[in-house]
Amino acid sequence: MPHNIYMSRGPIVQFKLSDIGEGIMEVTVKEWYVKEGDKVSQFDSICEVQSDKASVTITSRYDGVIKKLYYDVDAIALVGKRGRGGDARHGPRRTHPQEIKGHKTQATPASDIKLSEVVGTGKDGRPEPSYLDLIPGDPDSARPRPKHRRQNQVMCVLWSPGFHKAMVKTMTAALKIPHFGYCDEVDLSRLVTLRAELKSMAESRGIKLSYMPFFIKAASIGLLHFPILNASVDEGCQNITYKASHNIGLAMDTIQGLLVPNVKNVQLLSVFDIALELNRLQTLGAAGQLGTNELSGGTFTLSNIGSIGGTYAKPVILPPEVAIGALGKIQVLPRFDAVGQVVRAHIMNVSWSADHRIIDGATMCRFSNLWREYLENPATMVLDLK
Ligand code: CAO
């Protein structure tokens, strides 16, 4: 699957999708992250390809402008093959190519690109057009960049390189945020009973109903009272942006590693609507098909690490968000009831982290109290449902 790099005042470099290992010979183009005329920088995500083993994000080797995309989404591309030819079943398809124009680059192919992948076969040494044409050249192409980056060659079932890179970037940015931590325990006994009643009803509608939709909805109702927790702040902490949409992210353990898709506009959704969307996100996550739409735009996050195990956690804020909650395992534990009798209770711990530059402990605590009360008395949620 070659990409073409067009340099309008220099040689044109064609490169092919490198061998991505594991004996994989063909991939399906799952998503283009770029379109005609887009400017890209080296290491920007270009597209997502899927093999029968995993999905891999292809990143740009150059700064430049996208000239042409040669594969439609869902088309099959052969690893290391030229863009022309191929039989009807497996061969690369050229469908609805999009022409993209641009200007010269100073970029050169990364030193580890195999010679056979850098060919000039067309007129004036230009290669024939292939799957993706990109005209390199970026105003800030003079900035230092890694010299020996291996490209498209990491095949990883647990980690998609693109997502891992994004995680490194996000977590490094998160380190700059002074985290405030706050923990509490929640008695979910009533919610356990309620969910047991509703679970089969949801199943009859083809939906799996876990506790997450309740946690997410209670958080959204809480955010209506504490909008500062559904905000973002600029670097100098001068401007706070309050987000109208409650796009609640949920940390998801997927075959591509940790991803955080979000359920959009939770403030407008019922618990059942949230369950429906959560089911969809989990199905996509299990298939390694979560895309930009699902993964971008989150405003607040919950991480249900308790579905795997554990009680407390120390969640890390996902900038530009300002707060995150981690949920522990629901455990059956002895607790005292209102009249001092020991009862069997379903207890879950919650651990919140918030950006202490703009959120104080009292705010986090009040939000947590409200969230806890809704979950401990789930019938009260009905009163506040939109
Ligand atoms: N305690 C006890 N049981 C739990 C639970 C908890 N905290 N969370 C979920 N369960 C139960 C569910 O109710 C469900 O039970 P039933 O089969 O009886 O319905 C079962 O465990 C499986 O639930 P699930 O995991 O499929 O669904 P979910 O909506 O609860 O969670 C998701 C979805 C995506 C959050 C979860 O699958 C996941 O990926 N969790 C890991 C998150 C993670 O890695 N966090 C760390 C981030 S920091 O690195």
PDB file of C-alpha atoms in Angstrom, residues 57-188:
ATOM      1  CA  THR A  57      -2.599   3.788  12.835  1.00  0.00           C
ATOM      2  CA  ILE A  58      -0.476   4.908   9.901  1.00  0.00           C
ATOM      3  CA  THR A  59       1.299   8.161  10.576  1.00  0.00           C
ATOM      4  CA  SER A  60       2.881  10.621   8.179  1.00  0.00           C
ATOM      5  CA  ARG A  61       6.578  10.533   7.535  1.00  0.00           C
ATOM      6  CA  TYR A  62       6.478  14.047   6.200  1.00  0.00           C
ATOM      7  CA  ASP A  63       5.186  17.506   6.767  1.00  0.00           C
ATOM      8  CA  GLY A  64       2.999  18.438   3.872  1.00  0.00           C
ATOM      9  CA  VAL A  65      -0.374  18.763   2.281  1.00  0.00           C
ATOM     10  CA  ILE A  66      -2.533  15.792   1.338  1.00  0.00           C
ATOM     11  CA  LYS A  67      -2.977  15.588  -2.412  1.00  0.00           C
ATOM     12  CA  LYS A  68      -4.816  12.402  -3.087  1.00  0.00           C
ATOM     13  CA  LEU A  69      -6.464   9.516  -1.289  1.00  0.00           C
ATOM     14  CA  TYR A  70      -6.703   6.369  -3.371  1.00  0.00           C
ATOM     15  CA  TYR A  71      -8.508   3.948  -1.134  1.00  0.00           C
ATOM     16  CA  ASP A  72     -12.048   4.168   0.047  1.00  0.00           C
ATOM     17  CA  VAL A  73     -12.877   3.140   3.591  1.00  0.00           C
ATOM     18  CA  ASP A  74     -13.279  -0.647   3.744  1.00  0.00           C
ATOM     19  CA  ALA A  75     -11.093  -1.216   0.669  1.00  0.00           C
ATOM     20  CA  ILE A  76      -8.377  -3.857   0.996  1.00  0.00           C
ATOM     21  CA  ALA A  77      -4.755  -2.826   0.587  1.00  0.00           C
ATOM     22  CA  LEU A  78      -1.859  -5.213   0.075  1.00  0.00           C
ATOM     23  CA  VAL A  79       1.220  -4.695   2.192  1.00  0.00           C
ATOM     24  CA  GLY A  80       4.226  -3.647   0.176  1.00  0.00           C
ATOM     25  CA  LYS A  81       2.504  -3.814  -3.197  1.00  0.00           C
ATOM     26  CA  ARG A  82       2.252  -1.125  -5.818  1.00  0.00           C
ATOM     27  CA  GLY A  83      -1.021   0.693  -6.188  1.00  0.00           C
ATOM     28  CA  ARG A  84      -1.821  -0.576  -9.664  1.00  0.00           C
ATOM     29  CA  GLY A  85      -2.882  -4.034 -10.600  1.00  0.00           C
ATOM     30  CA  GLY A  86      -3.880  -6.863  -8.320  1.00  0.00           C
ATOM     31  CA  ASP A  87      -6.754  -9.216  -8.861  1.00  0.00           C
ATOM     32  CA  ALA A  88     -10.309  -8.198  -8.330  1.00  0.00           C
ATOM     33  CA  ARG A  89     -10.644  -9.861  -4.962  1.00  0.00           C
ATOM     34  CA  HIS A  90      -7.428  -8.869  -3.234  1.00  0.00           C
ATOM     35  CA  GLY A  91      -5.986  -6.209  -5.456  1.00  0.00           C
ATOM     36  CA  PRO A  92      -5.855  -2.621  -4.396  1.00  0.00           C
ATOM     37  CA  ARG A  93      -8.868  -0.696  -5.599  1.00  0.00           C
ATOM     38  CA  ARG A  94      -8.643   2.827  -6.907  1.00  0.00           C
ATOM     39  CA  THR A  95     -11.979   4.297  -6.161  1.00  0.00           C
ATOM     40  CA  HIS A  96     -13.047   7.914  -6.215  1.00  0.00           C
ATOM     41  CA  PRO A  97      -9.605   9.334  -5.822  1.00  0.00           C
ATOM     42  CA  GLN A  98      -9.453  12.798  -4.367  1.00  0.00           C
ATOM     43  CA  GLU A  99      -6.880  15.175  -5.831  1.00  0.00           C
ATOM     44  CA  ILE A 100      -4.941  17.243  -3.375  1.00  0.00           C
ATOM     45  CA  LYS A 101      -2.490  20.034  -4.170  1.00  0.00           C
ATOM     46  CA  GLY A 102       0.404  21.418  -2.184  1.00  0.00           C
ATOM     47  CA  HIS A 103       3.940  22.661  -2.170  1.00  0.00           C
ATOM     48  CA  LYS A 104       7.530  21.657  -1.706  1.00  0.00           C
ATOM     49  CA  THR A 105       9.007  20.079   1.327  1.00  0.00           C
ATOM     50  CA  GLN A 106      12.405  19.864   2.837  1.00  0.00           C
ATOM     51  CA  ALA A 107      11.478  16.575   4.348  1.00  0.00           C
ATOM     52  CA  THR A 108      13.327  13.463   3.370  1.00  0.00           C
ATOM     53  CA  PRO A 109      12.242   9.902   3.923  1.00  0.00           C
ATOM     54  CA  ALA A 110      13.079   8.513   7.314  1.00  0.00           C
ATOM     55  CA  SER A 111      16.375   6.687   7.150  1.00  0.00           C
ATOM     56  CA  ASP A 112      14.854   3.310   7.889  1.00  0.00           C
ATOM     57  CA  ILE A 113      12.606   3.259   4.837  1.00  0.00           C
ATOM     58  CA  LYS A 114      13.638   0.432   2.597  1.00  0.00           C
ATOM     59  CA  LEU A 115      15.012   1.499  -0.773  1.00  0.00           C
ATOM     60  CA  SER A 116      12.403  -0.564  -2.533  1.00  0.00           C
ATOM     61  CA  GLU A 117       9.786   1.524  -0.847  1.00  0.00           C
ATOM     62  CA  VAL A 118      11.161   4.773  -2.198  1.00  0.00           C
ATOM     63  CA  VAL A 119      10.819   4.640  -5.938  1.00  0.00           C
ATOM     64  CA  GLY A 120      10.493   7.114  -8.723  1.00  0.00           C
ATOM     65  CA  THR A 121       8.932   5.448 -11.714  1.00  0.00           C
ATOM     66  CA  GLY A 122       6.810   8.071 -13.399  1.00  0.00           C
ATOM     67  CA  LYS A 123       7.526  10.920 -15.735  1.00  0.00           C
ATOM     68  CA  ASP A 124      10.537  12.989 -14.665  1.00  0.00           C
ATOM     69  CA  GLY A 125      11.316  10.452 -12.045  1.00  0.00           C
ATOM     70  CA  ARG A 126       7.891  10.820 -10.505  1.00  0.00           C
ATOM     71  CA  PRO A 127       6.191   7.699  -9.314  1.00  0.00           C
ATOM     72  CA  GLU A 128       2.825   6.781 -10.679  1.00  0.00           C
ATOM     73  CA  PRO A 129       0.006   7.870  -8.420  1.00  0.00           C
ATOM     74  CA  SER A 130      -0.947   5.350  -5.894  1.00  0.00           C
ATOM     75  CA  TYR A 131      -3.135   5.309  -2.768  1.00  0.00           C
ATOM     76  CA  LEU A 132      -2.419   8.477  -0.995  1.00  0.00           C
ATOM     77  CA  ASP A 133      -0.623  11.459  -2.458  1.00  0.00           C
ATOM     78  CA  LEU A 134       0.834  13.995  -0.149  1.00  0.00           C
ATOM     79  CA  ILE A 135       2.692  17.127  -1.114  1.00  0.00           C
ATOM     80  CA  PRO A 136       5.217  17.706   1.597  1.00  0.00           C
ATOM     81  CA  GLY A 137       6.030  21.147   2.869  1.00  0.00           C
ATOM     82  CA  ASP A 138       5.125  22.761   6.119  1.00  0.00           C
ATOM     83  CA  PRO A 139       6.010  26.215   7.297  1.00  0.00           C
ATOM     84  CA  ASP A 140       7.499  24.824  10.444  1.00  0.00           C
ATOM     85  CA  SER A 141       9.208  21.905   8.800  1.00  0.00           C
ATOM     86  CA  ALA A 142      12.513  23.287  10.058  1.00  0.00           C
ATOM     87  CA  ARG A 143      11.749  22.214  13.583  1.00  0.00           C
ATOM     88  CA  PRO A 144      13.843  19.375  14.957  1.00  0.00           C
ATOM     89  CA  ARG A 145      12.393  15.949  14.473  1.00  0.00           C
ATOM     90  CA  PRO A 146      13.446  12.435  15.357  1.00  0.00           C
ATOM     91  CA  LYS A 147      15.809  10.976  12.817  1.00  0.00           C
ATOM     92  CA  HIS A 148      15.357   7.264  13.158  1.00  0.00           C
ATOM     93  CA  ARG A 149      11.670   6.784  13.591  1.00  0.00           C
ATOM     94  CA  ARG A 150      10.459   3.349  12.541  1.00  0.00           C
ATOM     95  CA  GLN A 151       7.264   3.770  10.600  1.00  0.00           C
ATOM     96  CA  ASN A 152       4.309   1.435  10.204  1.00  0.00           C
ATOM     97  CA  GLN A 153       6.374  -1.424  11.463  1.00  0.00           C
ATOM     98  CA  VAL A 154       5.153  -1.869  14.978  1.00  0.00           C
ATOM     99  CA  MET A 155       2.551  -4.576  15.009  1.00  0.00           C
ATOM    100  CA  CYS A 156       0.972  -4.848  18.338  1.00  0.00           C
ATOM    101  CA  VAL A 157      -2.137  -6.648  19.387  1.00  0.00           C
ATOM    102  CA  LEU A 158      -2.421  -4.847  22.702  1.00  0.00           C
ATOM    103  CA  TRP A 159      -1.338  -1.381  21.681  1.00  0.00           C
ATOM    104  CA  SER A 160      -2.057   0.494  18.523  1.00  0.00           C
ATOM    105  CA  PRO A 161       1.021   2.721  18.064  1.00  0.00           C
ATOM    106  CA  GLY A 162      -1.129   5.734  17.230  1.00  0.00           C
ATOM    107  CA  PHE A 163      -3.201   5.381  20.373  1.00  0.00           C
ATOM    108  CA  HIS A 164      -0.142   4.698  22.478  1.00  0.00           C
ATOM    109  CA  LYS A 165       1.465   7.851  21.165  1.00  0.00           C
ATOM    110  CA  ALA A 166      -1.676   9.806  22.025  1.00  0.00           C
ATOM    111  CA  MET A 167      -1.657   8.327  25.516  1.00  0.00           C
ATOM    112  CA  VAL A 168       1.990   9.325  26.045  1.00  0.00           C
ATOM    113  CA  LYS A 169       1.141  12.871  24.959  1.00  0.00           C
ATOM    114  CA  THR A 170      -2.000  13.140  27.090  1.00  0.00           C
ATOM    115  CA  MET A 171      -0.444  11.646  30.202  1.00  0.00           C
ATOM    116  CA  THR A 172       2.629  13.848  29.873  1.00  0.00           C
ATOM    117  CA  ALA A 173       0.348  16.896  29.679  1.00  0.00           C
ATOM    118  CA  ALA A 174      -1.607  15.575  32.668  1.00  0.00           C
ATOM    119  CA  LEU A 175       1.561  15.592  34.752  1.00  0.00           C
ATOM    120  CA  LYS A 176       1.465  19.381  34.709  1.00  0.00           C
ATOM    121  CA  ILE A 177      -1.910  19.442  36.434  1.00  0.00           C
ATOM    122  CA  PRO A 178      -1.882  19.618  40.237  1.00  0.00           C
ATOM    123  CA  HIS A 179      -4.234  16.755  41.084  1.00  0.00           C
ATOM    124  CA  PHE A 180      -6.453  16.907  44.107  1.00  0.00           C
ATOM    125  CA  GLY A 181      -7.676  13.503  45.291  1.00  0.00           C
ATOM    126  CA  TYR A 182     -10.866  12.698  47.169  1.00  0.00           C
ATOM    127  CA  CYS A 183     -12.324   9.289  48.010  1.00  0.00           C
ATOM    128  CA  ASP A 184     -15.562   8.036  49.469  1.00  0.00           C
ATOM    129  CA  GLU A 185     -17.646   4.888  49.665  1.00  0.00           C
ATOM    130  CA  VAL A 186     -21.092   4.453  48.180  1.00  0.00           C
ATOM    131  CA  ASP A 187     -23.744   2.030  49.349  1.00  0.00           C
ATOM    132  CA  LEU A 188     -25.198   0.649  46.118  1.00  0.00           C
TER     133      LEU A 188
END
